[in-house]
XYZ file of C-alpha atoms in Angstrom:
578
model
C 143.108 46.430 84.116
C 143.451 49.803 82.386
C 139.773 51.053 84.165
C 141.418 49.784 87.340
C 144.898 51.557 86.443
C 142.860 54.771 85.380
C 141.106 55.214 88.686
C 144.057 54.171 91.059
C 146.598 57.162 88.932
C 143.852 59.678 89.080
C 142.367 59.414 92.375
C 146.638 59.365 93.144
C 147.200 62.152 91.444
C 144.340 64.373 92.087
C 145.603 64.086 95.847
C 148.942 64.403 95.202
C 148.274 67.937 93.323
C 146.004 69.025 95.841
C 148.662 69.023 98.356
C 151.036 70.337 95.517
C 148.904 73.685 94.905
C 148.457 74.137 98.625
C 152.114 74.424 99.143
C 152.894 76.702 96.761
C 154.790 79.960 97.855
C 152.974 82.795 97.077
C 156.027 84.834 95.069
C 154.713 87.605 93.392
C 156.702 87.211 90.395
C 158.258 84.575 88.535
C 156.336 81.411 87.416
C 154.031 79.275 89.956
C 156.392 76.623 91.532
C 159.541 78.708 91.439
C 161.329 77.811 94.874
C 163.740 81.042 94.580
C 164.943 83.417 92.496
C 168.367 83.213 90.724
C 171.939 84.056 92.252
C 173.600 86.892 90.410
C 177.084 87.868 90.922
C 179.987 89.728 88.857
C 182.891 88.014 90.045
C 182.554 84.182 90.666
C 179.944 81.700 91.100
C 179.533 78.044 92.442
C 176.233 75.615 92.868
C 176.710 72.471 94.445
C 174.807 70.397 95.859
C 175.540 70.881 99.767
C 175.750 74.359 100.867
C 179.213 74.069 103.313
C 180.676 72.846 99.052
C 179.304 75.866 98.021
C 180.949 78.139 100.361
C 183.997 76.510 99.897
C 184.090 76.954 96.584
C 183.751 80.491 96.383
C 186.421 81.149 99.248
C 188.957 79.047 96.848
C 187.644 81.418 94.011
C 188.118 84.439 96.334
C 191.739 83.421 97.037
C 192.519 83.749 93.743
C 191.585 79.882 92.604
C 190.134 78.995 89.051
C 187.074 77.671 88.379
C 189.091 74.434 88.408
C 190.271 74.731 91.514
C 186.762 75.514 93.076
C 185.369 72.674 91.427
C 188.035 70.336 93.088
C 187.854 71.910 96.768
C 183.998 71.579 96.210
C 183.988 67.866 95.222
C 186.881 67.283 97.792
C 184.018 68.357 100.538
C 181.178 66.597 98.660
C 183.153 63.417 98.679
C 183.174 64.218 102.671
C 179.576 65.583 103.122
C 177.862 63.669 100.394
C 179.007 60.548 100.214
C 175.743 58.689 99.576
C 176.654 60.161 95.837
C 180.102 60.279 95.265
C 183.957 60.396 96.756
C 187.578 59.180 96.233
C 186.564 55.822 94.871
C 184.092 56.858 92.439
C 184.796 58.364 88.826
C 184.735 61.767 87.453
C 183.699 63.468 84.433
C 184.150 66.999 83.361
C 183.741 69.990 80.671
C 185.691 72.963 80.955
C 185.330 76.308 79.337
C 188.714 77.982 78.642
C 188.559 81.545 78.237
C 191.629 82.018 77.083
C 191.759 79.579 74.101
C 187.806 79.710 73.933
C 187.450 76.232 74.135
C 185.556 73.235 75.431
C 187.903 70.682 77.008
C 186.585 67.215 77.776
C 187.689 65.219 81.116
C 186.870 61.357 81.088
C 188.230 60.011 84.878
C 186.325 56.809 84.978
C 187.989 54.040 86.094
C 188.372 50.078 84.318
C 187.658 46.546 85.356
C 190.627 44.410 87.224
C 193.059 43.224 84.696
C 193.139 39.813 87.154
C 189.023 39.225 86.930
C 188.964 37.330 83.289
C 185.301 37.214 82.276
C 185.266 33.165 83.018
C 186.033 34.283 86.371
C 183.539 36.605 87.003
C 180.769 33.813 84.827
C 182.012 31.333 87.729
C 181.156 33.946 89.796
C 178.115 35.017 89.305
C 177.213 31.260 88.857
C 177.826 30.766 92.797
C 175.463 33.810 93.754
C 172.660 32.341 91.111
C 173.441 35.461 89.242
C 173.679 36.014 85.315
C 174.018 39.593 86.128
C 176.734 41.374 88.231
C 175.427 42.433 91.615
C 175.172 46.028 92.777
C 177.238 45.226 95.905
C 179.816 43.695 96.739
C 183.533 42.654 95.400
C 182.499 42.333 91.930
C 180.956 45.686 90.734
C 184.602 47.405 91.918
C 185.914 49.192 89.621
C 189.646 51.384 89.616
C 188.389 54.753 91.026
C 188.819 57.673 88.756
C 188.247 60.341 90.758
C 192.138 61.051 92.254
C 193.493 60.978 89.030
C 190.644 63.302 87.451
C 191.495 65.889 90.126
C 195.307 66.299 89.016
C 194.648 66.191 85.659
C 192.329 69.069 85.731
C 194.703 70.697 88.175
C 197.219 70.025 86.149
C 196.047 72.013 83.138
C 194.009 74.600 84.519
C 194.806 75.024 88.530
C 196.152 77.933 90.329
C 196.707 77.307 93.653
C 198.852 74.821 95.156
C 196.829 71.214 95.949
C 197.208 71.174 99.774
C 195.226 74.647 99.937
C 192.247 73.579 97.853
C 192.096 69.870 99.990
C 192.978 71.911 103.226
C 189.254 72.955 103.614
C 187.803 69.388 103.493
C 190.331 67.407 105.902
C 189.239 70.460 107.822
C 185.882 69.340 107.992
C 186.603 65.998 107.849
C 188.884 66.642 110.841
C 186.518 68.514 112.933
C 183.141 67.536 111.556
C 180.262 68.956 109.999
C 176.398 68.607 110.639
C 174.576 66.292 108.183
C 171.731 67.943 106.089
C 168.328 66.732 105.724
C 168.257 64.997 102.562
C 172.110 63.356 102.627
C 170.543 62.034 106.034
C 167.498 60.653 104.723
C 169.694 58.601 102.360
C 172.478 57.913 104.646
C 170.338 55.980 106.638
C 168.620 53.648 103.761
C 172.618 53.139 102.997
C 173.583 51.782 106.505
C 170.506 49.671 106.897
C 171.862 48.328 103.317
C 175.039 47.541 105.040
C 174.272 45.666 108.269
C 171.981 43.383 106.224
C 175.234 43.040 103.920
C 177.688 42.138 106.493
C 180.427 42.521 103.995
C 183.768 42.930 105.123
C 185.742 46.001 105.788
C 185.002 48.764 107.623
C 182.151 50.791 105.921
C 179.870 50.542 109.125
C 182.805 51.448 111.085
C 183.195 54.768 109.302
C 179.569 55.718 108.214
C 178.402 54.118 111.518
C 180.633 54.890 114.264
C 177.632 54.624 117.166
C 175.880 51.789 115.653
C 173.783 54.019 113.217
C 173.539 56.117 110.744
C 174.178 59.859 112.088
C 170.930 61.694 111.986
C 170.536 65.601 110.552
C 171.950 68.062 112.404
C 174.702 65.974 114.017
C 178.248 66.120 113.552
C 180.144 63.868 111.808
C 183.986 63.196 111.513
C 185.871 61.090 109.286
C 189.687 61.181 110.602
C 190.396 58.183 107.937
C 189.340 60.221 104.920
C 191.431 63.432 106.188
C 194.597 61.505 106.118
C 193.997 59.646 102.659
C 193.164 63.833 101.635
C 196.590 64.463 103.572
C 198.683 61.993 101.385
C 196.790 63.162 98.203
C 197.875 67.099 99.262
C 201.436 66.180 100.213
C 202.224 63.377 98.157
C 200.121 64.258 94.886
C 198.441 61.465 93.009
C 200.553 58.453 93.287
C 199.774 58.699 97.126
C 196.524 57.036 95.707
C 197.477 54.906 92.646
C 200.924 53.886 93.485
C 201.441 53.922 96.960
C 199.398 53.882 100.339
C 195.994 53.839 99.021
C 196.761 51.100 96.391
C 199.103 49.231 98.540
C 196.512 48.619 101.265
C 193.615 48.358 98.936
C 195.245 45.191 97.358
C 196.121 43.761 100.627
C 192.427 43.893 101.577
C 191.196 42.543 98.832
C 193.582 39.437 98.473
C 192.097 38.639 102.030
C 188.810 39.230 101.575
C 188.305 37.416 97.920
C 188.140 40.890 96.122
C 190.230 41.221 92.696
C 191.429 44.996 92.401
C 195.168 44.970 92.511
C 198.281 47.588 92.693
C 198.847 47.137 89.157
C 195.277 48.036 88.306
C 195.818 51.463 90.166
C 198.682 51.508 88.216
C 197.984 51.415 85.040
C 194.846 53.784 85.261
C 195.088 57.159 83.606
C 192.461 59.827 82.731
C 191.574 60.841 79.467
C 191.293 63.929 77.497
C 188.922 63.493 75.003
C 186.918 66.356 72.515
C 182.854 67.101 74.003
C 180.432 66.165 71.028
C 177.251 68.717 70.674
C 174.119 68.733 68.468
C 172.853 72.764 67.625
C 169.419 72.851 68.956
C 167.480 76.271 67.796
C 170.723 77.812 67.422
C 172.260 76.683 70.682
C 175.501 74.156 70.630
C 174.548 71.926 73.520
C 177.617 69.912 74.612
C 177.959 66.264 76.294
C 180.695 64.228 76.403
C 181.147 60.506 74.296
C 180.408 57.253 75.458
C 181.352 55.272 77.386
C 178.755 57.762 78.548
C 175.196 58.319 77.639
C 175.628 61.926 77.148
C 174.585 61.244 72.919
C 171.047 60.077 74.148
C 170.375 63.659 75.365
C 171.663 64.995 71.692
C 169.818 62.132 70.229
C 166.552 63.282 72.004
C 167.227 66.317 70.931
C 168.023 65.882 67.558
C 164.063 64.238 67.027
C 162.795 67.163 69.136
C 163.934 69.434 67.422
C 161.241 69.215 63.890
C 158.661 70.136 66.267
C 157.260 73.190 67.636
C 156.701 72.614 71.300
C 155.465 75.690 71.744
C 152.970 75.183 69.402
C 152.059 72.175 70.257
C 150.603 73.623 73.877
C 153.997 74.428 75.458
C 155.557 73.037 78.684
C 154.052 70.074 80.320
C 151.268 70.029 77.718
C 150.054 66.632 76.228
C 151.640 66.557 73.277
C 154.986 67.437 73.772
C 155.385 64.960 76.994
C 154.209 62.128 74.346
C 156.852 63.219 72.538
C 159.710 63.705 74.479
C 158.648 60.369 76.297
C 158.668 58.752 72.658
C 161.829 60.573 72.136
C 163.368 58.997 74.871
C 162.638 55.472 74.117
C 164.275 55.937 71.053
C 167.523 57.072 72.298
C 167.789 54.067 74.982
C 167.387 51.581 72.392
C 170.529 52.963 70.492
C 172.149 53.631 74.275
C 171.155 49.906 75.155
C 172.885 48.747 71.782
C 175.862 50.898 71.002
C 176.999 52.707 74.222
C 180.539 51.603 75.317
C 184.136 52.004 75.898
C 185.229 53.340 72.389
C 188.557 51.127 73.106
C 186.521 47.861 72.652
C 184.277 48.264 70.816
C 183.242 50.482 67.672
C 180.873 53.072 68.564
C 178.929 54.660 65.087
C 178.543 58.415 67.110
C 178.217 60.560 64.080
C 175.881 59.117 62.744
C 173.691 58.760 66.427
C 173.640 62.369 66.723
C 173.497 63.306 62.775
C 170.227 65.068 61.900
C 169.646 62.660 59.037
C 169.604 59.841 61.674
C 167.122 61.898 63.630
C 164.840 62.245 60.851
C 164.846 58.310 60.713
C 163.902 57.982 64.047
C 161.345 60.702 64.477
C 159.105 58.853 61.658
C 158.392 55.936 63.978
C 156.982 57.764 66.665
C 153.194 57.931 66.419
C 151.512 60.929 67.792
C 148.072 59.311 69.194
C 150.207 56.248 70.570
C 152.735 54.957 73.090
C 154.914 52.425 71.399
C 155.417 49.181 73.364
C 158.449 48.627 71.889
C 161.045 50.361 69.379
C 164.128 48.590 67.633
C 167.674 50.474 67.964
C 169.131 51.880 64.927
C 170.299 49.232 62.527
C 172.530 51.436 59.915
C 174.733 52.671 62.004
C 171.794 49.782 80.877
C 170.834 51.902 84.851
C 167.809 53.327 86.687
C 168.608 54.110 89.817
C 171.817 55.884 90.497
C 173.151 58.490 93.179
C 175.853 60.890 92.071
C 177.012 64.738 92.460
C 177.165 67.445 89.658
C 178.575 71.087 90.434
C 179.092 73.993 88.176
C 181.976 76.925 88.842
C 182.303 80.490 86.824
C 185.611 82.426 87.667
C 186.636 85.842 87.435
C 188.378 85.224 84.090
C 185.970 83.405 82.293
C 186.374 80.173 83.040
C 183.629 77.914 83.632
C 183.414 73.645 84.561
C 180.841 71.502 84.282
C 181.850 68.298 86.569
C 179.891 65.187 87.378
C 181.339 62.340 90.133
C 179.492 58.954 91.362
C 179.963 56.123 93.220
C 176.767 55.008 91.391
C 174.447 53.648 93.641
C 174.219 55.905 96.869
C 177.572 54.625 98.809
C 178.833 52.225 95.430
C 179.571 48.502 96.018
C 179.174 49.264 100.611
C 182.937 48.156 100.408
C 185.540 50.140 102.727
C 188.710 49.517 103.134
C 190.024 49.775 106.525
C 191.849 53.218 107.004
C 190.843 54.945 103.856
C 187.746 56.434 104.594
C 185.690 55.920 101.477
C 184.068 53.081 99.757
C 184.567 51.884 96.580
C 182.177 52.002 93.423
C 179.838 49.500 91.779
C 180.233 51.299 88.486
C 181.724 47.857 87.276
C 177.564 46.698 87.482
C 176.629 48.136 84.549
C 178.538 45.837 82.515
C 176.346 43.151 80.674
C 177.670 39.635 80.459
C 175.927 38.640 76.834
C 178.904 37.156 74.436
C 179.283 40.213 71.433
C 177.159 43.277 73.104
C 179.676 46.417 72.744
C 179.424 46.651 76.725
C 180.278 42.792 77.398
C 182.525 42.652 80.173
C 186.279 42.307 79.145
C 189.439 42.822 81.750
C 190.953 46.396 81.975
C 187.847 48.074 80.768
C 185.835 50.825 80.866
C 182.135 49.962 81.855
C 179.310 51.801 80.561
C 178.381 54.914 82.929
C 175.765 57.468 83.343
C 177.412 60.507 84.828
C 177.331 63.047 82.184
C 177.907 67.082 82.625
C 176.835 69.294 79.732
C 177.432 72.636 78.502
C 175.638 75.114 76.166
C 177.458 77.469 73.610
C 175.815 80.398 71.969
C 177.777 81.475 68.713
C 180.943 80.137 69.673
C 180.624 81.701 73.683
C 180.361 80.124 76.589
C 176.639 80.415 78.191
C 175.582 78.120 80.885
C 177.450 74.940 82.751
C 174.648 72.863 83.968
C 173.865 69.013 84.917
C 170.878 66.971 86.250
C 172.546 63.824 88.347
C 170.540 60.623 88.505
C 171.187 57.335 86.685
C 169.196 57.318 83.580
C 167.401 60.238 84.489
C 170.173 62.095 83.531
C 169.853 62.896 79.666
C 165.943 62.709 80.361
C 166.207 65.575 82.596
C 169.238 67.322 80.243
C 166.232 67.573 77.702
C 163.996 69.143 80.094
C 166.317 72.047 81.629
C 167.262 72.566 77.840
C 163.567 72.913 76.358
C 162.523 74.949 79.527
C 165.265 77.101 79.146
C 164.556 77.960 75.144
C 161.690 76.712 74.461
C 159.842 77.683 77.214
C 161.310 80.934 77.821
C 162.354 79.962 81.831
C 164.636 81.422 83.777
C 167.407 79.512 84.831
C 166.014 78.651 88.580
C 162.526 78.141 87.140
C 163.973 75.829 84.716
C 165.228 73.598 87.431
C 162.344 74.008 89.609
C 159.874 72.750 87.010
C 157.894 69.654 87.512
C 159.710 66.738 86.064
C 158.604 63.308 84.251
C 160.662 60.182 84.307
C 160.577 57.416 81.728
C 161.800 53.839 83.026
C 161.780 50.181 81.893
C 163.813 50.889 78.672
C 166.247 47.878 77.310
C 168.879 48.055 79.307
C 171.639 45.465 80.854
C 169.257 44.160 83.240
C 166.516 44.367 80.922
C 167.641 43.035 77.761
C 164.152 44.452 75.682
C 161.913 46.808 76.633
C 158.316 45.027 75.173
C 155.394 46.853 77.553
C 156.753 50.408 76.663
C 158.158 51.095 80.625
C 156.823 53.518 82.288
C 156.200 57.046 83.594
C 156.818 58.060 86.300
C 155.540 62.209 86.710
C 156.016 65.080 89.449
C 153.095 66.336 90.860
C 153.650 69.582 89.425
C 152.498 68.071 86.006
C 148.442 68.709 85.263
C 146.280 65.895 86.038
C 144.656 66.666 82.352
C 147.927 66.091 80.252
C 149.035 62.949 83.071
C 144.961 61.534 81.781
C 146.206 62.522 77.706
C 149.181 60.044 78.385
C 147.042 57.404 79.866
C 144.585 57.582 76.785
C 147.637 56.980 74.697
C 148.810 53.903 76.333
C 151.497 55.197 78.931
C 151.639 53.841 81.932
C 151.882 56.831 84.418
C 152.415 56.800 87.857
C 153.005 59.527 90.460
C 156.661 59.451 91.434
C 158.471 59.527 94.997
C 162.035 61.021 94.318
C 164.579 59.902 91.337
C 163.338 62.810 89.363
C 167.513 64.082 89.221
C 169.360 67.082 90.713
C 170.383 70.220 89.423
C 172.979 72.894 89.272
C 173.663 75.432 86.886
C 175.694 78.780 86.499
C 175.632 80.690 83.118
C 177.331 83.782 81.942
C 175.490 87.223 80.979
C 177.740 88.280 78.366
C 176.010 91.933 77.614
C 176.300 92.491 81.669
C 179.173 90.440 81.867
C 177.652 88.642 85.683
C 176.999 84.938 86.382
C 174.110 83.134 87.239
C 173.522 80.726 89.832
C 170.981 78.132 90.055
C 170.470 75.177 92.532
C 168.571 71.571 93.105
C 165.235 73.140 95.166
C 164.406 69.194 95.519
C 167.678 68.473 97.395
C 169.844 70.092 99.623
C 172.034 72.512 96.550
C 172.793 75.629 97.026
C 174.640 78.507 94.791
C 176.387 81.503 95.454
C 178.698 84.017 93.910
C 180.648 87.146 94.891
């Protein structure tokens, strides 16, 4: 089996980075693989993940808008042009740099279970479907969207310009159309195919299929139901969404249609503030928010990283240190597949997950000529794929965000109500339905989520705003932008446009144990040599196709006093300043 493995991965991968070195662009500086070279601006900058965001963005900024209120128009237009990631019925999270007090302000929008589906429901449930876990589509993975509320609460503390002029640019769009980008396409289409073999009810097909397919790149699309539910939001503020149209319909649909989100679950949600949590890495504070997120795991991997010299050890992409990060991150996922949760129900040891001491602990189990097949989580003290949007703003003043917003899986649970113009999230899938775990479902909850933005200090200033969107990938690829960036001396393009690995099959809530150590999943990019080192220590390596994350970035030159810009080369991203 592992001869037959051997030869399949390397004759695989010796193709695969034939074709990889043959595409190359020849630039005549920078690193080998660098797709383009960094944005640079003095006044403002903004990387998205769709270009007409971008540009949107930086005309709010030019009109005088914060960072904030960038952020918002951008995501506004994401929700629009991107919705195989994110939109008005998925959650937000966000990290915000204020100049003016010179601190790091922590935004958790995610929304909670129905206070109406008791957990003997959903058991009965999932009994009729010949489930014991809760599906990715569908009525039952809907939880109360965050998003909404997340907007006016950041407007709310740090916005500028009135609400209707940073929506005005997406009903715009939304109004008149926009053409569909290759990528958003590609995935647009999987999504619709996933919804006429669904046949659910409501109008997603309707919306997202208007001639009986998915639109194809190039083409314009409208969406004259999501302009008007952005038209109550701009006129009528946030209640438009949680206590009145939005809400009222949404519960009228769903009492029909055997769905169990209410008007007193939109209601009753609320956004919270809450403090960002960092580990210092070589003298950097890096900065992720708390669970119910897995932010910790990339402070976690960090934390073990950290006693070793990776530059030493043969530097980026070198044997060694992908053993170790890899072991790294099976670590973390045991603790994230134990402890992670809303902090409301259940009790959540986070010092002591992202202490050094606890580090040290875990670092001592990872053997450095070996792939563990399995690890145990911490005893002192769930999620693969996923399709979400991350943007990054600078402002004129100093002011910098770091946003993340999902529907989780590529369109969320393929539920639409009629006239609203979005669909709902399957966030409420990540829940696991075993009697005592800290992420057991419960009523009015919080499920566990992946969306995480992050944020790097230097000394007490602000220095780059960055993300890597993709399920679990996420603190995974955190690791990677942060080692390339200081311990691999990379630019900040070059560190997004480095070749990625990807480690799967950790315990999770549809995988209660990880006992065959997952696997890896590598870019191309990644030597053949170092992906045979890993095989001779027991990983399982494969060559991957996609899920390797996207990434934006902006970061602030404090001795030239300019931004940075950096954008997903994989995707369709794009930055830009002024």
């Amino acid at each position: 089996m592992l001869i037959r493995h051997l030869r399949f991965s390397g004759v695989a991968a010796l193709l695969s980075l034939t074709a990889f070195v043959a595409a190359q662009p020849d630039r005549v500086n920078g690193r080998p693989g660098t797709t383009r070279s960094e944005v640079i601006a003095p006044h403002g900058m903004v990387a998205t993940s769709h270009p007409l965001a971008t540009q949107i963005g930086l005309d709010i900024l030019k009109a005088g808008g914060s960072a904030v209120d960038a952020a918002i128009a951008a995501n506004a237009a994401l929700g629009l042009m991107e919705p195989t990631g994110n939109g008005l019925g998925g959650d937000l999270f966000a990290i915000v740099w204020d100049a003016k007090t010179k601190k790091l302000h922590g935004l958790n929008a995610s929304g909670r279970s129905p206070l109406g589906l008791s957990r003997e429901t959903l058991v009965a449930e999932l009994a009729k479907l010949n489930r014991t876990t809760i599906p990715p589509r569908g009525m039952l993975p809907i939880s109360v969207p965050g998003t909404a509320d997340g907007w006016f609460a950041l407007h709310g503390k740090f916005g500028r310009l009135p609400m209707r002029d940073i929506l005005a640019p997406a009903i715009r769009y939304a109004t008149e159309g926009f053409p569909l980008t290759e990528y958003i396409g590609y995935l647009w289409a999987i999504s619709v195919r996933n919804a006429q073999a669904d046949k659910f009810p409501g109008a997603f097909l309707a919306t997202y299929a208007p001639a009986g397919r998915a639109p194809a790149k190039g083409e314009l699309f409208k969406n004259p139901d999501l302009a008007r539910t952005l038209t109550l939001l701009a006129e009528q503020g946030r209640d438009a969404f949680y206590r009145g149209p939005i809400a009222e319909t949404t519960d009228a649909f769903m009492r029909v249609h055997g769905g169990y989100l209410r008007r007193e679950d939109f209601a009753a949600h609320s956004s919270t503030w809450v403090d960002p949590v960092s580990t210092n890495y070589r003298g950097y504070d890096v900065w992720e928010l708390p669970p119910n997120t897995q932010g910790i795991a990339a402070l976690q991997m960090l934390n073990i990283l950290e006693a070793y010299d990776l530059r030493a050890l043969g530097g980026y992409n070198s044997p060694a240190v992908l053993h170790l990060m890899i072991e790294a991150k099976k670590l973390a996922f045991e603790d994230r597949a134990k402890f992670y949760a809303d902090p409301a129900f259940a009790k959540i040891p986070l010092r002591t997950l992202i202490s050094k001491a606890y580090a040290a602990e875990r670092r001592a189990l990872i053997k450095p000529d070996r792939a563990a097949l399995a690890y145990e989580p911490g005893s002192g003290p769930q999620l693969r794929d996923g399709d979400t949007v991350y943007l990054a703003v600078g402002d004129r003043d100093g002011n910098m965000v770091s946003l993340i917003q999902s529907n989780y899986r590529g369109f969320g649970s393929g539920i639409t109500v009629p006239g609203t113009g979005f669909t709902f999230q399957d966030r409420g899938e990540m829940f696991t339905v075993s009697p005592g775990h800290a992420n057991d479902y419960a009523p009015g909850k919080r499920p566990f989520t992946t969306i995480i933005p992050a944020f790097i200090t230097k000394d007490g200033a602000p220095w780059i705003a960055f993300g890597l969107m993709g399920g679990a990938m996420q603190p995974q690829g955190h690791v990677q932008i942060v080692t390339n960036l200081i311990d691999f001396d990379m630019n900040l393009q070059e560190a997004g446009d480095a070749a990625r690995w990807h480690h799967d099959g950790s315990s999770d809530y549809n995988n209660p144990k990880m006992i065959d150590g997952g696997f890896v999943e590598v870019e191309t990019g990644i030597p053949y040599d170092a992906v045979r080192s890993l095989m001779q220590k027991r990983h399982d390596v494969r060559i991957g196709n996609g899920g390797f994350g996207g990434y934006q970035a902006v970061m602030w030159d404090a001795k030239n006093r300019v931004y940075y810009g950096a954008s997903e080369s994989r995707k369709d991203g794009h930055a830009a300043g002024y």
